[in-house]
CSV table of C-alpha atoms and ligand atoms in Angstrom, one decimal:
chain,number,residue,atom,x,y,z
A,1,UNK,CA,111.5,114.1,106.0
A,2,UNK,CA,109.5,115.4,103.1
A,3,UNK,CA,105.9,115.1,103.9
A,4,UNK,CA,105.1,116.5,100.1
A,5,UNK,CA,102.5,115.2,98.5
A,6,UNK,CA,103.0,117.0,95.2
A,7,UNK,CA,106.7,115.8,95.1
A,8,UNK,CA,105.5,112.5,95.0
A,9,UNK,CA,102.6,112.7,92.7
A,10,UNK,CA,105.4,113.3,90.3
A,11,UNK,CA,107.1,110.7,90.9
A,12,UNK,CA,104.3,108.5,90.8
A,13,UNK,CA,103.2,109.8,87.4
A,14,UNK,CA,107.1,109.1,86.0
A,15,UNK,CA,107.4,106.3,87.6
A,16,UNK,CA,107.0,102.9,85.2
A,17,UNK,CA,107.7,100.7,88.2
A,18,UNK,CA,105.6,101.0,91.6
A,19,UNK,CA,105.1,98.5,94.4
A,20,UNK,CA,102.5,99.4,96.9
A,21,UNK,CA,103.2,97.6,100.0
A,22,UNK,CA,99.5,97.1,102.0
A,23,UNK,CA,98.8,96.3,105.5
A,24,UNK,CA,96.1,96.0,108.0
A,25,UNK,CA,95.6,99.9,107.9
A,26,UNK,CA,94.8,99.7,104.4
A,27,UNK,CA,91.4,97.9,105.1
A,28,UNK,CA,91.1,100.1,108.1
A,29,UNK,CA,88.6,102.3,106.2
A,30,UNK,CA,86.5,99.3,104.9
A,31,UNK,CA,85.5,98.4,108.8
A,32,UNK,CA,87.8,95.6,109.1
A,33,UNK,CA,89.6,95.8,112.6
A,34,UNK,CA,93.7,96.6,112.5
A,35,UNK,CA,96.0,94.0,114.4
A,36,UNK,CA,97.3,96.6,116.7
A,37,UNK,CA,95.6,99.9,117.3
A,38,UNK,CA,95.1,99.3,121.0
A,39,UNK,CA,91.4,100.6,120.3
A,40,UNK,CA,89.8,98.0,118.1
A,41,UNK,CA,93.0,95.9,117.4
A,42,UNK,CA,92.1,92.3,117.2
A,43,UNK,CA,95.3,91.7,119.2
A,44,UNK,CA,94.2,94.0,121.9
A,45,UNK,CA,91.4,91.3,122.7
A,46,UNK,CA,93.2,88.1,121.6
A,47,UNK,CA,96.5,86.3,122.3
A,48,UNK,CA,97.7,87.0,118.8
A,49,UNK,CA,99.7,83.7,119.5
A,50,UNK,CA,96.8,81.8,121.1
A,51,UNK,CA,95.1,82.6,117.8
A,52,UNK,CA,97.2,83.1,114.8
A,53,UNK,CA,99.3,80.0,115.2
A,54,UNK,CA,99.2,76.4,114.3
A,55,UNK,CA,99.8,75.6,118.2
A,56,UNK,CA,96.8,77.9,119.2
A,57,UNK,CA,94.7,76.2,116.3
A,58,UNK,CA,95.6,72.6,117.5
A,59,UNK,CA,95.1,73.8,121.6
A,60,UNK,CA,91.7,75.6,120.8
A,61,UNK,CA,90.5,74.5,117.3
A,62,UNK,CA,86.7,75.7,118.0
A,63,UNK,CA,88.1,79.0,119.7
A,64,UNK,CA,90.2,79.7,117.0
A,65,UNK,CA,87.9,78.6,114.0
A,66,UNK,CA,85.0,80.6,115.3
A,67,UNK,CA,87.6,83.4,115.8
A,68,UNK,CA,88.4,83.4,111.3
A,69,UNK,CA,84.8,82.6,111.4
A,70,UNK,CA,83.8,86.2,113.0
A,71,UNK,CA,86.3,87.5,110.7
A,72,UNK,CA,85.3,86.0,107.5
A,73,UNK,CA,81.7,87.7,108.0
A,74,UNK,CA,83.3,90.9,108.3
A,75,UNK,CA,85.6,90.6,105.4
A,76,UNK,CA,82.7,89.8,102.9
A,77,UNK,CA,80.2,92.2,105.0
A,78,UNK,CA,83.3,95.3,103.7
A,79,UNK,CA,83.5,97.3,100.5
A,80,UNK,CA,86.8,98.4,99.5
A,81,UNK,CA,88.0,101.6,100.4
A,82,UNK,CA,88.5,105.1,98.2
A,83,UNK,CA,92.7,103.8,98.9
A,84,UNK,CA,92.1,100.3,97.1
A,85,UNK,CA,89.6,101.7,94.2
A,86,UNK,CA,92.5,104.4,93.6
A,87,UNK,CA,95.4,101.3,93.7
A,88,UNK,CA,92.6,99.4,91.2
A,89,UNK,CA,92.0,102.5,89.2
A,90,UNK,CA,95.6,103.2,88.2
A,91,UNK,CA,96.0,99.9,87.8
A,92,UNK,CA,93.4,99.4,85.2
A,93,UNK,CA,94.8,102.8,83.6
A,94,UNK,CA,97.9,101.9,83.2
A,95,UNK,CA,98.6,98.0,83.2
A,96,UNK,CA,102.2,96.6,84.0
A,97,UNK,CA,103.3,99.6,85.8
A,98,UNK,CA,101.9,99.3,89.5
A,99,UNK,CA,101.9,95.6,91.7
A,100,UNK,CA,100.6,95.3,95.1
A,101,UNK,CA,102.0,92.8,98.2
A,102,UNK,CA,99.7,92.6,100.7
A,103,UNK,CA,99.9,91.0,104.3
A,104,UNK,CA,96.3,91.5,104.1
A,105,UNK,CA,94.2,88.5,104.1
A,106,UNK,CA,91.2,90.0,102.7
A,107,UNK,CA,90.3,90.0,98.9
A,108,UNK,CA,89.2,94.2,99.1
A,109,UNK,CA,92.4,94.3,96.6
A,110,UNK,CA,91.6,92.1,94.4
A,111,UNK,CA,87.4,93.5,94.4
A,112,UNK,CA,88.8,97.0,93.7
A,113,UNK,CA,90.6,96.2,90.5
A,114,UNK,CA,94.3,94.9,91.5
A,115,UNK,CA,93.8,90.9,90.7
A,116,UNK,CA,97.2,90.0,90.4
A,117,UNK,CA,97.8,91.2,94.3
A,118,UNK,CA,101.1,89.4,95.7
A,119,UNK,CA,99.3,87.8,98.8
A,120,UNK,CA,102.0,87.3,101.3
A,121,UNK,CA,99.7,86.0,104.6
A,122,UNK,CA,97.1,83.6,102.1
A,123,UNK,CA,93.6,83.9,102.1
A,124,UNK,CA,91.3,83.9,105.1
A,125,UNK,CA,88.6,82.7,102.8
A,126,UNK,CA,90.0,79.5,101.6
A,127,UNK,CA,89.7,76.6,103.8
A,128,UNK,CA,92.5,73.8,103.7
A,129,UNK,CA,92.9,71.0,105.9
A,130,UNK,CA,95.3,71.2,108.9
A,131,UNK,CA,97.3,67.8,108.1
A,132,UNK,CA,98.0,66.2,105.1
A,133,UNK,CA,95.8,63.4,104.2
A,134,UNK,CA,96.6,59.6,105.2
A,135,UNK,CA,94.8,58.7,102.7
A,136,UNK,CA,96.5,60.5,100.2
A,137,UNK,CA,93.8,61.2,98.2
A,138,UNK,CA,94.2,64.4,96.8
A,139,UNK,CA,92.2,66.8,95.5
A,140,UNK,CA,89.6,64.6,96.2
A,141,UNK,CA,89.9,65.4,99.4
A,142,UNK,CA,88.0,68.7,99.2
A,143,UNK,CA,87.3,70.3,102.4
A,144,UNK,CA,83.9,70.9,101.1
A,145,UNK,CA,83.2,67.1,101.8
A,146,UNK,CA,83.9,67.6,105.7
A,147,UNK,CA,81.3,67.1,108.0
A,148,UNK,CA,80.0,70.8,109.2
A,149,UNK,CA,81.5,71.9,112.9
A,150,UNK,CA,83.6,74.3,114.4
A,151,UNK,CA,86.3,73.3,113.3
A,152,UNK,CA,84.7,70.8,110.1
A,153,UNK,CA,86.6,67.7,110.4
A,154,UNK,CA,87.0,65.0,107.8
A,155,UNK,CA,84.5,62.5,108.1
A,156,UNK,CA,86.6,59.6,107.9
A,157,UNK,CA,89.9,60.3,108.7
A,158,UNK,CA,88.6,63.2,111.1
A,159,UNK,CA,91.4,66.0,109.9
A,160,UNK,CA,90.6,69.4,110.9
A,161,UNK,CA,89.6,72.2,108.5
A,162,UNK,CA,91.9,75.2,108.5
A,163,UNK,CA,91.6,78.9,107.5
A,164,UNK,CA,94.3,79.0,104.4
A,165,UNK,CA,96.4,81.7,106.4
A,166,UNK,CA,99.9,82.0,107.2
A,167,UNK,CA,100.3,81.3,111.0
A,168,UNK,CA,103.0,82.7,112.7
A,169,UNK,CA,105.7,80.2,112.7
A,170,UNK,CA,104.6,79.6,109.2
A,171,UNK,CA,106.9,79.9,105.8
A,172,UNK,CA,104.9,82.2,103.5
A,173,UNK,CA,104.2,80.5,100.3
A,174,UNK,CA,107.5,80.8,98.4
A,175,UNK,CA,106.2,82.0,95.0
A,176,UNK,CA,104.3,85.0,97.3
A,177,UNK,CA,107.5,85.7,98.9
A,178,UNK,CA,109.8,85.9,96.0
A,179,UNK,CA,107.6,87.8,93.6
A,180,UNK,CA,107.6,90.2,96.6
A,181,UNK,CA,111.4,89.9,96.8
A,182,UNK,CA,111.8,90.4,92.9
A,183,UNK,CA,109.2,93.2,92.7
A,184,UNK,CA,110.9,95.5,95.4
A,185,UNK,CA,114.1,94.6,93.7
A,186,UNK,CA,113.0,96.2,90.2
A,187,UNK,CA,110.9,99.4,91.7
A,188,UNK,CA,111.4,102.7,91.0
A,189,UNK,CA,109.1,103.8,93.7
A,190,UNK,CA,108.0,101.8,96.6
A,191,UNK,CA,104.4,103.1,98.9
A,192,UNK,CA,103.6,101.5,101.9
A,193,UNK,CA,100.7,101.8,103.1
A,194,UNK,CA,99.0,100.7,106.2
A,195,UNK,CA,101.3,98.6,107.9
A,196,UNK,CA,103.6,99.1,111.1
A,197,UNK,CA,106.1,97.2,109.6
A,198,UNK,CA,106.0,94.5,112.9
A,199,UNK,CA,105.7,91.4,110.8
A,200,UNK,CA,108.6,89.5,109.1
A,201,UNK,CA,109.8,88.9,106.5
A,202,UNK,CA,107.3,91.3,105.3
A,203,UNK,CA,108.4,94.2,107.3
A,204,UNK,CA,111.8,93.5,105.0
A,205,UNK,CA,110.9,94.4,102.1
A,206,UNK,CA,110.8,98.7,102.0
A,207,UNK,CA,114.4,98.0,103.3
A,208,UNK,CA,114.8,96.1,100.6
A,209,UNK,CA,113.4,98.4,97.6
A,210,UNK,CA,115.6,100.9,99.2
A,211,UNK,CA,118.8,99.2,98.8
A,212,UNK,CA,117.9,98.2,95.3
A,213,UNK,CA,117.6,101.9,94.6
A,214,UNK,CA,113.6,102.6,95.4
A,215,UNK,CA,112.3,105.8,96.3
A,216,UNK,CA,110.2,104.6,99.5
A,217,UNK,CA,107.2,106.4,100.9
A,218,UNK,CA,105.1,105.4,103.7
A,219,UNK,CA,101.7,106.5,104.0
A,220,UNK,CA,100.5,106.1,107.5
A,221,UNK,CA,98.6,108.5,110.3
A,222,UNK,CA,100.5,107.1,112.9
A,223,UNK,CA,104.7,106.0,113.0
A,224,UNK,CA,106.1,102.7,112.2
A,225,UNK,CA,108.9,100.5,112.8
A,226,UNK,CA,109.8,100.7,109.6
A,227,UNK,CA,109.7,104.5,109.1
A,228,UNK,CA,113.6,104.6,109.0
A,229,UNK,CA,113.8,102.5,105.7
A,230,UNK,CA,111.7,105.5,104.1
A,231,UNK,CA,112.9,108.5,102.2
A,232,UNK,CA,109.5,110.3,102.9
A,233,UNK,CA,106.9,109.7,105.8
A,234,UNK,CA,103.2,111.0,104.3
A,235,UNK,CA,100.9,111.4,107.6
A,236,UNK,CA,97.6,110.2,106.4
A,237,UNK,CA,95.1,107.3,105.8
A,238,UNK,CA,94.7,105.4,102.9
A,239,UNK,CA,91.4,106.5,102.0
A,240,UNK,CA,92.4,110.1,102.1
A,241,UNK,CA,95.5,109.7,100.4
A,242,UNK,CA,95.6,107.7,97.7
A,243,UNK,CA,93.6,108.6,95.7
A,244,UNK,CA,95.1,112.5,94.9
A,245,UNK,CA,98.6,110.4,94.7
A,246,UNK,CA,96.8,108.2,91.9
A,247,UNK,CA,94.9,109.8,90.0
A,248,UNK,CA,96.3,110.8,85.9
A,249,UNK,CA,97.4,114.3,85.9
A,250,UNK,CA,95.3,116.7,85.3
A,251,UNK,CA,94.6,117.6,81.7
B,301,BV8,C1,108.1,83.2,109.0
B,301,BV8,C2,97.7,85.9,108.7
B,301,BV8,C3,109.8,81.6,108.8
B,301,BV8,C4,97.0,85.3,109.9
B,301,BV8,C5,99.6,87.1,109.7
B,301,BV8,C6,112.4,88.4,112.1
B,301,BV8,C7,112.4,89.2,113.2
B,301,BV8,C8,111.5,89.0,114.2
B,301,BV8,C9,110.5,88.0,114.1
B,301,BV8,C10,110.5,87.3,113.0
B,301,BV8,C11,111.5,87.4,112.0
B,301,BV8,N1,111.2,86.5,111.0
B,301,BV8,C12,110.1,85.8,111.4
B,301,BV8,C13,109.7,86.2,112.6
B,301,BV8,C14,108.6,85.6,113.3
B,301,BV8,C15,107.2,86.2,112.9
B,301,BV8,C16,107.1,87.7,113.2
B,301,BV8,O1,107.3,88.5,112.3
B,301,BV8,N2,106.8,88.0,114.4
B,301,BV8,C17,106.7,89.4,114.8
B,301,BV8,C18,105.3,89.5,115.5
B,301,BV8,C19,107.8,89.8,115.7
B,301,BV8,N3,107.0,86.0,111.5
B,301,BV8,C20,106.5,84.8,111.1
B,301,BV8,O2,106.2,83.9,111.9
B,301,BV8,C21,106.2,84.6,109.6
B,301,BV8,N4,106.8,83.4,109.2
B,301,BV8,O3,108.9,84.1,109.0
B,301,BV8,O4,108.4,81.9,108.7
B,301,BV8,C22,110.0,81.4,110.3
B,301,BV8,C23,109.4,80.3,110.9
B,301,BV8,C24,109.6,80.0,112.2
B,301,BV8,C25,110.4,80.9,113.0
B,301,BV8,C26,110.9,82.1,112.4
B,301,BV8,C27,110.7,82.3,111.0
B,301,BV8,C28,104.7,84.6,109.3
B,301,BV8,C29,104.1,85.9,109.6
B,301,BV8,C30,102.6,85.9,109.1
B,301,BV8,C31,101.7,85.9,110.2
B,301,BV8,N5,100.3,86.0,109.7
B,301,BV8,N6,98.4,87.1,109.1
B,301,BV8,C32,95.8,86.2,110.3
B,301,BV8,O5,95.6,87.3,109.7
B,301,BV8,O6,95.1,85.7,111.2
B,301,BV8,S1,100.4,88.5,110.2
B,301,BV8,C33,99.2,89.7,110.5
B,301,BV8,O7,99.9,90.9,111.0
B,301,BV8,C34,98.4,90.2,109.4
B,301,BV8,O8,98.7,89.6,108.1
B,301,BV8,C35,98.8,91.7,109.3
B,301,BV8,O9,98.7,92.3,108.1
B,301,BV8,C36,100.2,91.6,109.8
B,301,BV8,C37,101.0,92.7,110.0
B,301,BV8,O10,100.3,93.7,110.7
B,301,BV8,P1,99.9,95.1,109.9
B,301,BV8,O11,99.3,94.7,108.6
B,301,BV8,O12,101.1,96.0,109.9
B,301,BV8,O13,98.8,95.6,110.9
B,301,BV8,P2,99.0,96.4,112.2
B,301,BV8,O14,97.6,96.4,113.0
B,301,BV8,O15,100.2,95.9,112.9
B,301,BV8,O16,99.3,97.9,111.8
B,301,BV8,C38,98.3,98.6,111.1
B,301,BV8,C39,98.9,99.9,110.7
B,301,BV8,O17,98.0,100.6,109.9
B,301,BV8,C40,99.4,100.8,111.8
B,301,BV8,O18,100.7,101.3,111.6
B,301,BV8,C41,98.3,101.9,111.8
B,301,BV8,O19,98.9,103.2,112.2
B,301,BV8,C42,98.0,102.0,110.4
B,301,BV8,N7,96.7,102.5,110.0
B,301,BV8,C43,95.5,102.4,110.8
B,301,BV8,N8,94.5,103.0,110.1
B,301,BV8,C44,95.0,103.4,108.9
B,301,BV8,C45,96.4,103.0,108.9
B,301,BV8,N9,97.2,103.3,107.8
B,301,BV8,C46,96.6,103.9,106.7
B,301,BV8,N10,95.2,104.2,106.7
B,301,BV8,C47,94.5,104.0,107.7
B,301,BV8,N11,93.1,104.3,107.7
């Protein structure tokens, strides 16, 4: 595999249509904890199905909300990366020509300059509530209204608040998904960065940019289990990276 960094600078300077596909890794550098690095990985210390699932919620709704709640300080506590000010930088520089999908569920994308990030997991910053209302009432049934806990509840009806993730076991939203679907279907050049390609159906979509004629790099320090869907395997972080793959050619 062609580690080169130089051949694919030039491709990224040619290229008029790039997907960067992010994943845990890419926030890596900003402090916020991978899934599965047996070191710090979250996953490492929690039932990722205890946690990350509707069942888990509904079994352990004050474990799990104080669990997002312990994340959620760390995610605003973070500053975005040298990797997502380079993705924001180009992006800025040259509008139209670069989209990022991220399974991330922080907002270090969108902070760094890259707004219109495809978020395929949701937002661990929004809170929804966890059934839908019997009362049908709407927007007017704002979660801010809930009486304060761990999880807030509703304070007639007594539904539980929710982080506005994707659970496992959970469709993603389906105008996510397929924007993801329809940007690695038009790309010239597909990076993926950060991710070990464990989780469905985002793990799909280098495969996908592939078949639809992609030239697909991942960019990752360690292997993946999506490394065979690349043409080119870049050993590295994001941080260190990106940026010389993004910045303008020099004059
Ligand atoms: C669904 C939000 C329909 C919550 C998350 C097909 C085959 C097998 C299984 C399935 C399949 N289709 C569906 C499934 C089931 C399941 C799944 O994929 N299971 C896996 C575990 C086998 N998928 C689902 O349930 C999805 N829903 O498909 O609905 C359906 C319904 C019912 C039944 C079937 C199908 C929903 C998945 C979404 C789950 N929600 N997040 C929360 O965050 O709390 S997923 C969670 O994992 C995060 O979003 C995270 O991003 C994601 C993936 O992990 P990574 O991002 O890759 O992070 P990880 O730690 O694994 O890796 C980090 C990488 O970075 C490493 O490679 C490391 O080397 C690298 N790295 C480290 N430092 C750096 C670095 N790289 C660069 N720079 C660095 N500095």
């Amino acid at each position: 595999m062609d580690g080169g960094l130089g051949a694919l600078r030039e491709r990224v300077q040619a290229a008029q249509r790039i997907v960067v596909l992010t994943g845990a890794g890419m926030s890596a550098e900003s402090g916020i904890p991978t899934f599965r690095d047996t070191l710090t990985g979250l996953w490492s210390r929690f039932d990722p199905m205890q946690l990350a699932s509707e069942a888990g919620f509904r079994a352990h709704p004050q474990r799990v909300w104080n669990w997002y709640a312990e994340r959620r300080l760390g995610v605003r506590a973070a500053q975005p990366n040298p990797g997502h000010l380079a993705l924001g930088g180009f992006a800025q520089r040259h509008p139209g020509r670069l989209t990022v999908v991220t399974q991330n569920v922080d907002d270090l994308h969108q902070r760094a300059g890259n707004p219109d990030t495809i978020r395929l997991h949701g937002d661990i910053l929004e809170d929804r509530w966890l059934d839908p209302c019997p009362r049908r009432c709407g927007s007017a049934c704002d979660t801010k209204g809930a009486a304060p806990g761990e999880p807030p509840r509703c304070r007639d009806c007594s539904n539980l608040v929710r982080p506005g993730v994707v659970w496992f076991g959970e469709d993603l939203p389906l105008g996510a998904l397929s924007a993801a679907e329809a940007a690695a279907d038009r790309a010239e050049l597909m990076l993926v960065v950060g991710t070990s390609g464990a989780v469905w159906p985002a793990a799909g979509l280098a495969a996908r940019a592939r078949r639809a004629g992609a030239w697909v790099a991942i960019v990752n320090p360690d292997e993946t289990e999506i490394d065979g869907d690349a043409h080119q395997l870049v050993r590295g972080t994001a941080a260190r990276v990106l940026p010389g793959l993004l910045s303008d050619a020099t004059a």
